[in-house]
PDB file of C-alpha atoms and ligand atoms in Angstrom:
ATOM      1  CA  MET A   1       1.331 -10.283 -19.596  1.00 57.00           C
ATOM      2  CA  ALA A   2       2.432  -6.815 -20.680  1.00 56.00           C
ATOM      3  CA  GLU A   3       6.125  -6.189 -20.072  1.00 68.00           C
ATOM      4  CA  THR A   4       5.972  -2.435 -19.873  1.00 83.00           C
ATOM      5  CA  LEU A   5       3.408  -0.184 -18.283  1.00 85.00           C
ATOM      6  CA  ILE A   6       1.487   2.398 -20.239  1.00 85.00           C
ATOM      7  CA  THR A   7       1.803   5.403 -17.984  1.00 81.00           C
ATOM      8  CA  ALA A   8      -0.330   8.507 -17.943  1.00 78.00           C
ATOM      9  CA  ASP A   9       1.438  11.722 -18.891  1.00 80.00           C
ATOM     10  CA  GLN A  10       3.843  12.924 -16.200  1.00 77.00           C
ATOM     11  CA  HIS A  11       1.613  15.933 -15.622  1.00 85.00           C
ATOM     12  CA  ALA A  12      -1.583  13.888 -15.519  1.00 90.00           C
ATOM     13  CA  SER A  13      -3.781  14.155 -12.444  1.00 94.00           C
ATOM     14  CA  LYS A  14      -3.591  11.553  -9.728  1.00 94.00           C
ATOM     15  CA  ASN A  15      -7.011  10.303 -10.802  1.00 96.00           C
ATOM     16  CA  GLU A  16      -5.807   9.819 -14.385  1.00 95.00           C
ATOM     17  CA  LYS A  17      -2.705   7.974 -13.190  1.00 96.00           C
ATOM     18  CA  TYR A  18      -4.785   5.562 -11.111  1.00 97.00           C
ATOM     19  CA  THR A  19      -7.397   5.008 -13.808  1.00 96.00           C
ATOM     20  CA  THR A  20      -4.683   4.288 -16.389  1.00 95.00           C
ATOM     21  CA  LEU A  21      -2.883   1.937 -14.039  1.00 96.00           C
ATOM     22  CA  LEU A  22      -5.691  -0.100 -12.474  1.00 97.00           C
ATOM     23  CA  PRO A  23      -6.755  -2.073 -15.578  1.00 96.00           C
ATOM     24  CA  GLN A  24      -3.074  -2.822 -16.175  1.00 96.00           C
ATOM     25  CA  LEU A  25      -2.697  -4.221 -12.665  1.00 97.00           C
ATOM     26  CA  LYS A  26      -5.557  -6.594 -13.468  1.00 97.00           C
ATOM     27  CA  ALA A  27      -3.964  -7.567 -16.790  1.00 95.00           C
ATOM     28  CA  LEU A  28      -0.561  -7.955 -15.158  1.00 95.00           C
ATOM     29  CA  THR A  29      -1.889 -10.469 -12.641  1.00 97.00           C
ATOM     30  CA  GLU A  30      -4.369 -12.255 -14.886  1.00 95.00           C
ATOM     31  CA  GLY A  31      -3.643 -15.961 -15.241  1.00 92.00           C
ATOM     32  CA  GLU A  32      -1.199 -15.962 -12.317  1.00 96.00           C
ATOM     33  CA  THR A  33      -2.461 -17.292  -8.998  1.00 94.00           C
ATOM     34  CA  ASP A  34       0.652 -16.929  -6.865  1.00 97.00           C
ATOM     35  CA  LEU A  35       0.046 -14.307  -4.182  1.00 98.00           C
ATOM     36  CA  ILE A  36       3.657 -13.161  -3.721  1.00 98.00           C
ATOM     37  CA  ALA A  37       4.289 -12.932  -7.465  1.00 98.00           C
ATOM     38  CA  ASN A  38       1.167 -10.833  -8.023  1.00 98.00           C
ATOM     39  CA  VAL A  39       1.632  -8.565  -5.006  1.00 98.00           C
ATOM     40  CA  SER A  40       5.274  -7.972  -5.966  1.00 98.00           C
ATOM     41  CA  ASN A  41       4.334  -6.832  -9.466  1.00 97.00           C
ATOM     42  CA  ILE A  42       1.472  -4.636  -8.207  1.00 98.00           C
ATOM     43  CA  LEU A  43       3.821  -2.883  -5.768  1.00 98.00           C
ATOM     44  CA  ALA A  44       6.480  -2.398  -8.446  1.00 97.00           C
ATOM     45  CA  ALA A  45       3.922  -0.900 -10.844  1.00 97.00           C
ATOM     46  CA  LEU A  46       2.574   1.530  -8.230  1.00 97.00           C
ATOM     47  CA  LYS A  47       6.102   2.599  -7.282  1.00 97.00           C
ATOM     48  CA  GLU A  48       7.006   3.112 -10.941  1.00 95.00           C
ATOM     49  CA  VAL A  49       3.980   5.315 -11.640  1.00 95.00           C
ATOM     50  CA  PHE A  50       3.850   7.340  -8.425  1.00 96.00           C
ATOM     51  CA  GLY A  51       7.484   7.268  -7.256  1.00 95.00           C
ATOM     52  CA  PHE A  52       6.529   6.654  -3.631  1.00 97.00           C
ATOM     53  CA  LEU A  53       9.360   6.480  -1.095  1.00 98.00           C
ATOM     54  CA  TRP A  54       8.197   3.054   0.112  1.00 98.00           C
ATOM     55  CA  ILE A  55       5.363   0.707  -0.719  1.00 98.00           C
ATOM     56  CA  GLY A  56       4.873  -2.718   0.758  1.00 98.00           C
ATOM     57  CA  VAL A  57       2.700  -5.181   2.597  1.00 98.00           C
ATOM     58  CA  TYR A  58       2.683  -6.745   6.038  1.00 98.00           C
ATOM     59  CA  PHE A  59       1.080 -10.155   6.579  1.00 98.00           C
ATOM     60  CA  VAL A  60      -1.041 -10.810   9.654  1.00 98.00           C
ATOM     61  CA  LYS A  61       0.746 -13.676  11.424  1.00 98.00           C
ATOM     62  CA  GLY A  62      -0.542 -14.489  14.909  1.00 97.00           C
ATOM     63  CA  ASN A  63      -0.455 -11.326  16.990  1.00 96.00           C
ATOM     64  CA  GLU A  64       2.001  -9.514  14.743  1.00 98.00           C
ATOM     65  CA  LEU A  65       2.353  -8.033  11.295  1.00 98.00           C
ATOM     66  CA  VAL A  66       5.301  -9.495   9.397  1.00 98.00           C
ATOM     67  CA  LEU A  67       6.993  -7.750   6.466  1.00 98.00           C
ATOM     68  CA  GLY A  68       6.176  -9.082   3.013  1.00 98.00           C
ATOM     69  CA  PRO A  69       7.123  -7.901  -0.491  1.00 98.00           C
ATOM     70  CA  PHE A  70       8.011  -4.221  -0.737  1.00 98.00           C
ATOM     71  CA  GLN A  71       9.795  -1.605  -2.850  1.00 98.00           C
ATOM     72  CA  GLY A  72      12.007   0.992  -1.186  1.00 97.00           C
ATOM     73  CA  PRO A  73      14.422   1.245   1.729  1.00 96.00           C
ATOM     74  CA  VAL A  74      14.747  -1.651   4.189  1.00 96.00           C
ATOM     75  CA  ALA A  75      11.937  -1.697   6.739  1.00 97.00           C
ATOM     76  CA  CYS A  76      11.077  -3.048  10.173  1.00 96.00           C
ATOM     77  CA  THR A  77      10.119  -6.708   9.966  1.00 98.00           C
ATOM     78  CA  ARG A  78       7.538  -7.034  12.756  1.00 98.00           C
ATOM     79  CA  ILE A  79       4.839  -4.684  14.052  1.00 98.00           C
ATOM     80  CA  GLY A  80       2.632  -5.501  17.042  1.00 98.00           C
ATOM     81  CA  TYR A  81      -1.176  -5.294  17.124  1.00 98.00           C
ATOM     82  CA  GLY A  82      -2.172  -1.663  17.618  1.00 98.00           C
ATOM     83  CA  LYS A  83       1.407  -0.428  17.193  1.00 98.00           C
ATOM     84  CA  GLY A  84       2.371   2.295  14.708  1.00 98.00           C
ATOM     85  CA  VAL A  85       0.105   3.284  11.841  1.00 98.00           C
ATOM     86  CA  CYS A  86       0.027  -0.269  10.458  1.00 98.00           C
ATOM     87  CA  GLY A  87      -0.924  -1.833  13.791  1.00 98.00           C
ATOM     88  CA  ALA A  88      -3.534   0.871  14.335  1.00 98.00           C
ATOM     89  CA  CYS A  89      -5.056   0.143  10.909  1.00 98.00           C
ATOM     90  CA  TRP A  90      -5.224  -3.558  11.823  1.00 98.00           C
ATOM     91  CA  GLU A  91      -6.806  -2.779  15.213  1.00 98.00           C
ATOM     92  CA  GLN A  92      -9.289  -0.174  13.936  1.00 98.00           C
ATOM     93  CA  LYS A  93     -10.049  -2.147  10.747  1.00 98.00           C
ATOM     94  CA  GLU A  94      -9.948   1.132   8.846  1.00 98.00           C
ATOM     95  CA  ILE A  95      -7.894   2.952   6.265  1.00 98.00           C
ATOM     96  CA  ILE A  96      -5.613   5.473   7.958  1.00 98.00           C
ATOM     97  CA  ILE A  97      -4.298   8.560   6.174  1.00 98.00           C
ATOM     98  CA  VAL A  98      -1.476  10.359   7.987  1.00 98.00           C
ATOM     99  CA  PRO A  99      -0.734  13.813   6.514  1.00 98.00           C
ATOM    100  CA  ASP A 100       2.244  14.334   8.853  1.00 98.00           C
ATOM    101  CA  VAL A 101       3.846  11.281  10.470  1.00 98.00           C
ATOM    102  CA  ASP A 102       5.333  13.440  13.250  1.00 97.00           C
ATOM    103  CA  GLN A 103       1.795  14.189  14.416  1.00 97.00           C
ATOM    104  CA  PHE A 104       0.761  10.510  14.648  1.00 97.00           C
ATOM    105  CA  PRO A 105       1.324   9.205  18.191  1.00 95.00           C
ATOM    106  CA  GLY A 106       3.357   5.995  18.103  1.00 96.00           C
ATOM    107  CA  HIS A 107       4.283   6.254  14.423  1.00 96.00           C
ATOM    108  CA  ILE A 108       7.096   3.797  13.649  1.00 97.00           C
ATOM    109  CA  ALA A 109       9.780   5.512  11.562  1.00 94.00           C
ATOM    110  CA  CYS A 110      11.324   2.849   9.345  1.00 90.00           C
ATOM    111  CA  SER A 111      12.839   5.636   7.252  1.00 92.00           C
ATOM    112  CA  SER A 112      13.563   9.134   8.535  1.00 93.00           C
ATOM    113  CA  LEU A 113      12.669  10.410   5.046  1.00 96.00           C
ATOM    114  CA  SER A 114       9.007   9.434   5.400  1.00 97.00           C
ATOM    115  CA  ARG A 115       6.736  12.447   5.966  1.00 97.00           C
ATOM    116  CA  SER A 116       3.227  11.158   5.194  1.00 98.00           C
ATOM    117  CA  GLU A 117       1.605   7.773   4.888  1.00 98.00           C
ATOM    118  CA  ILE A 118      -1.497   5.797   3.947  1.00 98.00           C
ATOM    119  CA  VAL A 119      -2.287   2.342   5.310  1.00 98.00           C
ATOM    120  CA  LEU A 120      -5.095   0.095   4.062  1.00 99.00           C
ATOM    121  CA  PRO A 121      -6.369  -3.241   5.364  1.00 98.00           C
ATOM    122  CA  VAL A 122      -6.787  -6.201   3.003  1.00 98.00           C
ATOM    123  CA  PHE A 123      -9.940  -8.080   3.966  1.00 98.00           C
ATOM    124  CA  VAL A 124     -10.703 -11.682   3.087  1.00 97.00           C
ATOM    125  CA  LYS A 125     -14.157 -12.716   4.332  1.00 94.00           C
ATOM    126  CA  ASP A 126     -14.283  -9.985   7.002  1.00 94.00           C
ATOM    127  CA  GLU A 127     -10.804 -10.904   8.312  1.00 97.00           C
ATOM    128  CA  ILE A 128      -7.762  -8.684   7.843  1.00 98.00           C
ATOM    129  CA  VAL A 129      -5.035 -10.842   6.325  1.00 98.00           C
ATOM    130  CA  MET A 130      -2.639  -8.142   5.174  1.00 98.00           C
ATOM    131  CA  ILE A 131      -1.867  -4.434   5.440  1.00 98.00           C
ATOM    132  CA  LEU A 132      -0.841  -2.267   2.487  1.00 98.00           C
ATOM    133  CA  ASP A 133       1.443   0.582   3.559  1.00 98.00           C
ATOM    134  CA  ILE A 134       2.663   3.483   1.409  1.00 98.00           C
ATOM    135  CA  ASP A 135       5.090   6.196   2.517  1.00 98.00           C
ATOM    136  CA  SER A 136       5.865   9.532   0.895  1.00 98.00           C
ATOM    137  CA  GLU A 137       8.763  11.929   1.282  1.00 97.00           C
ATOM    138  CA  GLN A 138       6.299  14.848   1.072  1.00 97.00           C
ATOM    139  CA  LEU A 139       3.741  15.991   3.633  1.00 98.00           C
ATOM    140  CA  SER A 140       0.012  15.430   2.907  1.00 98.00           C
ATOM    141  CA  THR A 141       0.545  13.223  -0.145  1.00 98.00           C
ATOM    142  CA  PHE A 142      -2.504  11.037   0.399  1.00 98.00           C
ATOM    143  CA  ASP A 143      -6.204  11.893   0.435  1.00 98.00           C
ATOM    144  CA  GLU A 144      -9.643  10.395  -0.225  1.00 98.00           C
ATOM    145  CA  GLU A 145      -8.823   9.971  -3.899  1.00 98.00           C
ATOM    146  CA  ASP A 146      -5.885   7.680  -3.087  1.00 98.00           C
ATOM    147  CA  SER A 147      -8.017   5.871  -0.565  1.00 98.00           C
ATOM    148  CA  LEU A 148     -10.753   5.165  -3.132  1.00 98.00           C
ATOM    149  CA  HIS A 149      -8.406   3.958  -5.859  1.00 98.00           C
ATOM    150  CA  LEU A 150      -6.183   1.972  -3.518  1.00 98.00           C
ATOM    151  CA  GLN A 151      -9.242   0.130  -2.188  1.00 98.00           C
ATOM    152  CA  GLN A 152      -9.519  -1.339  -5.671  1.00 98.00           C
ATOM    153  CA  VAL A 153      -5.921  -2.475  -5.331  1.00 98.00           C
ATOM    154  CA  THR A 154      -6.577  -4.116  -1.944  1.00 98.00           C
ATOM    155  CA  SER A 155      -9.685  -5.845  -3.398  1.00 98.00           C
ATOM    156  CA  LEU A 156      -7.552  -7.155  -6.256  1.00 98.00           C
ATOM    157  CA  ILE A 157      -4.918  -8.412  -3.788  1.00 98.00           C
ATOM    158  CA  ALA A 158      -7.654 -10.060  -1.671  1.00 98.00           C
ATOM    159  CA  SER A 159      -8.766 -12.035  -4.728  1.00 97.00           C
ATOM    160  CA  PHE A 160      -5.414 -13.883  -4.749  1.00 97.00           C
ATOM    161  CA  PHE A 161      -5.915 -15.402  -1.299  1.00 97.00           C
TER     162      PHE A 161
HETATM  163  N1  SME B   1       5.385   3.722   9.537  1.00 53.67           N
HETATM  164  C1  SME B   1       4.811   2.405   9.758  1.00 53.67           C
HETATM  165  C2  SME B   1       5.872   1.350   9.846  1.00 53.67           C
HETATM  166  C3  SME B   1       6.151   0.683   8.566  1.00 53.67           C
HETATM  167  S1  SME B   1       7.201   1.563   7.584  1.00 53.67           S
HETATM  168  O1  SME B   1       6.618   2.860   7.261  1.00 53.67           O
HETATM  169  C4  SME B   1       7.594   0.736   6.236  1.00 53.67           C
HETATM  170  C5  SME B   1       3.978   2.415  11.016  1.00 53.67           C
HETATM  171  O2  SME B   1       4.001   3.376  11.783  1.00 53.67           O
HETATM  172  O3  SME B   1       3.316   1.404  11.266  1.00 53.67           O
END
């Protein structure tokens, strides 16, 4: 396992940053089967490269989402089905990009610094088992490009289940 990440130039495009990072996420988790260990390292690597305000996962447990590994400020521990952006992602079974959290009805503000957000479902055999949530301090941080690259991350995470 590599101990340090090779990071794209600070001024590199988002696409370059993702394409440099993704093979390293695979290498970083290769040979390790523990879900929490692998997810923790993936989240740390993404935070290191992109400097997001918050990145973490919520596990589907019964009728709630329960906080799992994360990087960033402390967060709410439980989110109900259909509640907030995470619960909506779970209910709609779709990636949700929120350019301005103040415009999303029912958004749950774990940190008042969060301005935009992307939430992706992690599917295992057509079932959502986890939600990946990323928050930014800037408006409109996330777009289709993030969605496409982060789907590779959620597929990688799904392979550990
Ligand atoms: N904003 C999320 C809650 C989780 S925190 O951002 C970490 C939501 O509305 O579901």
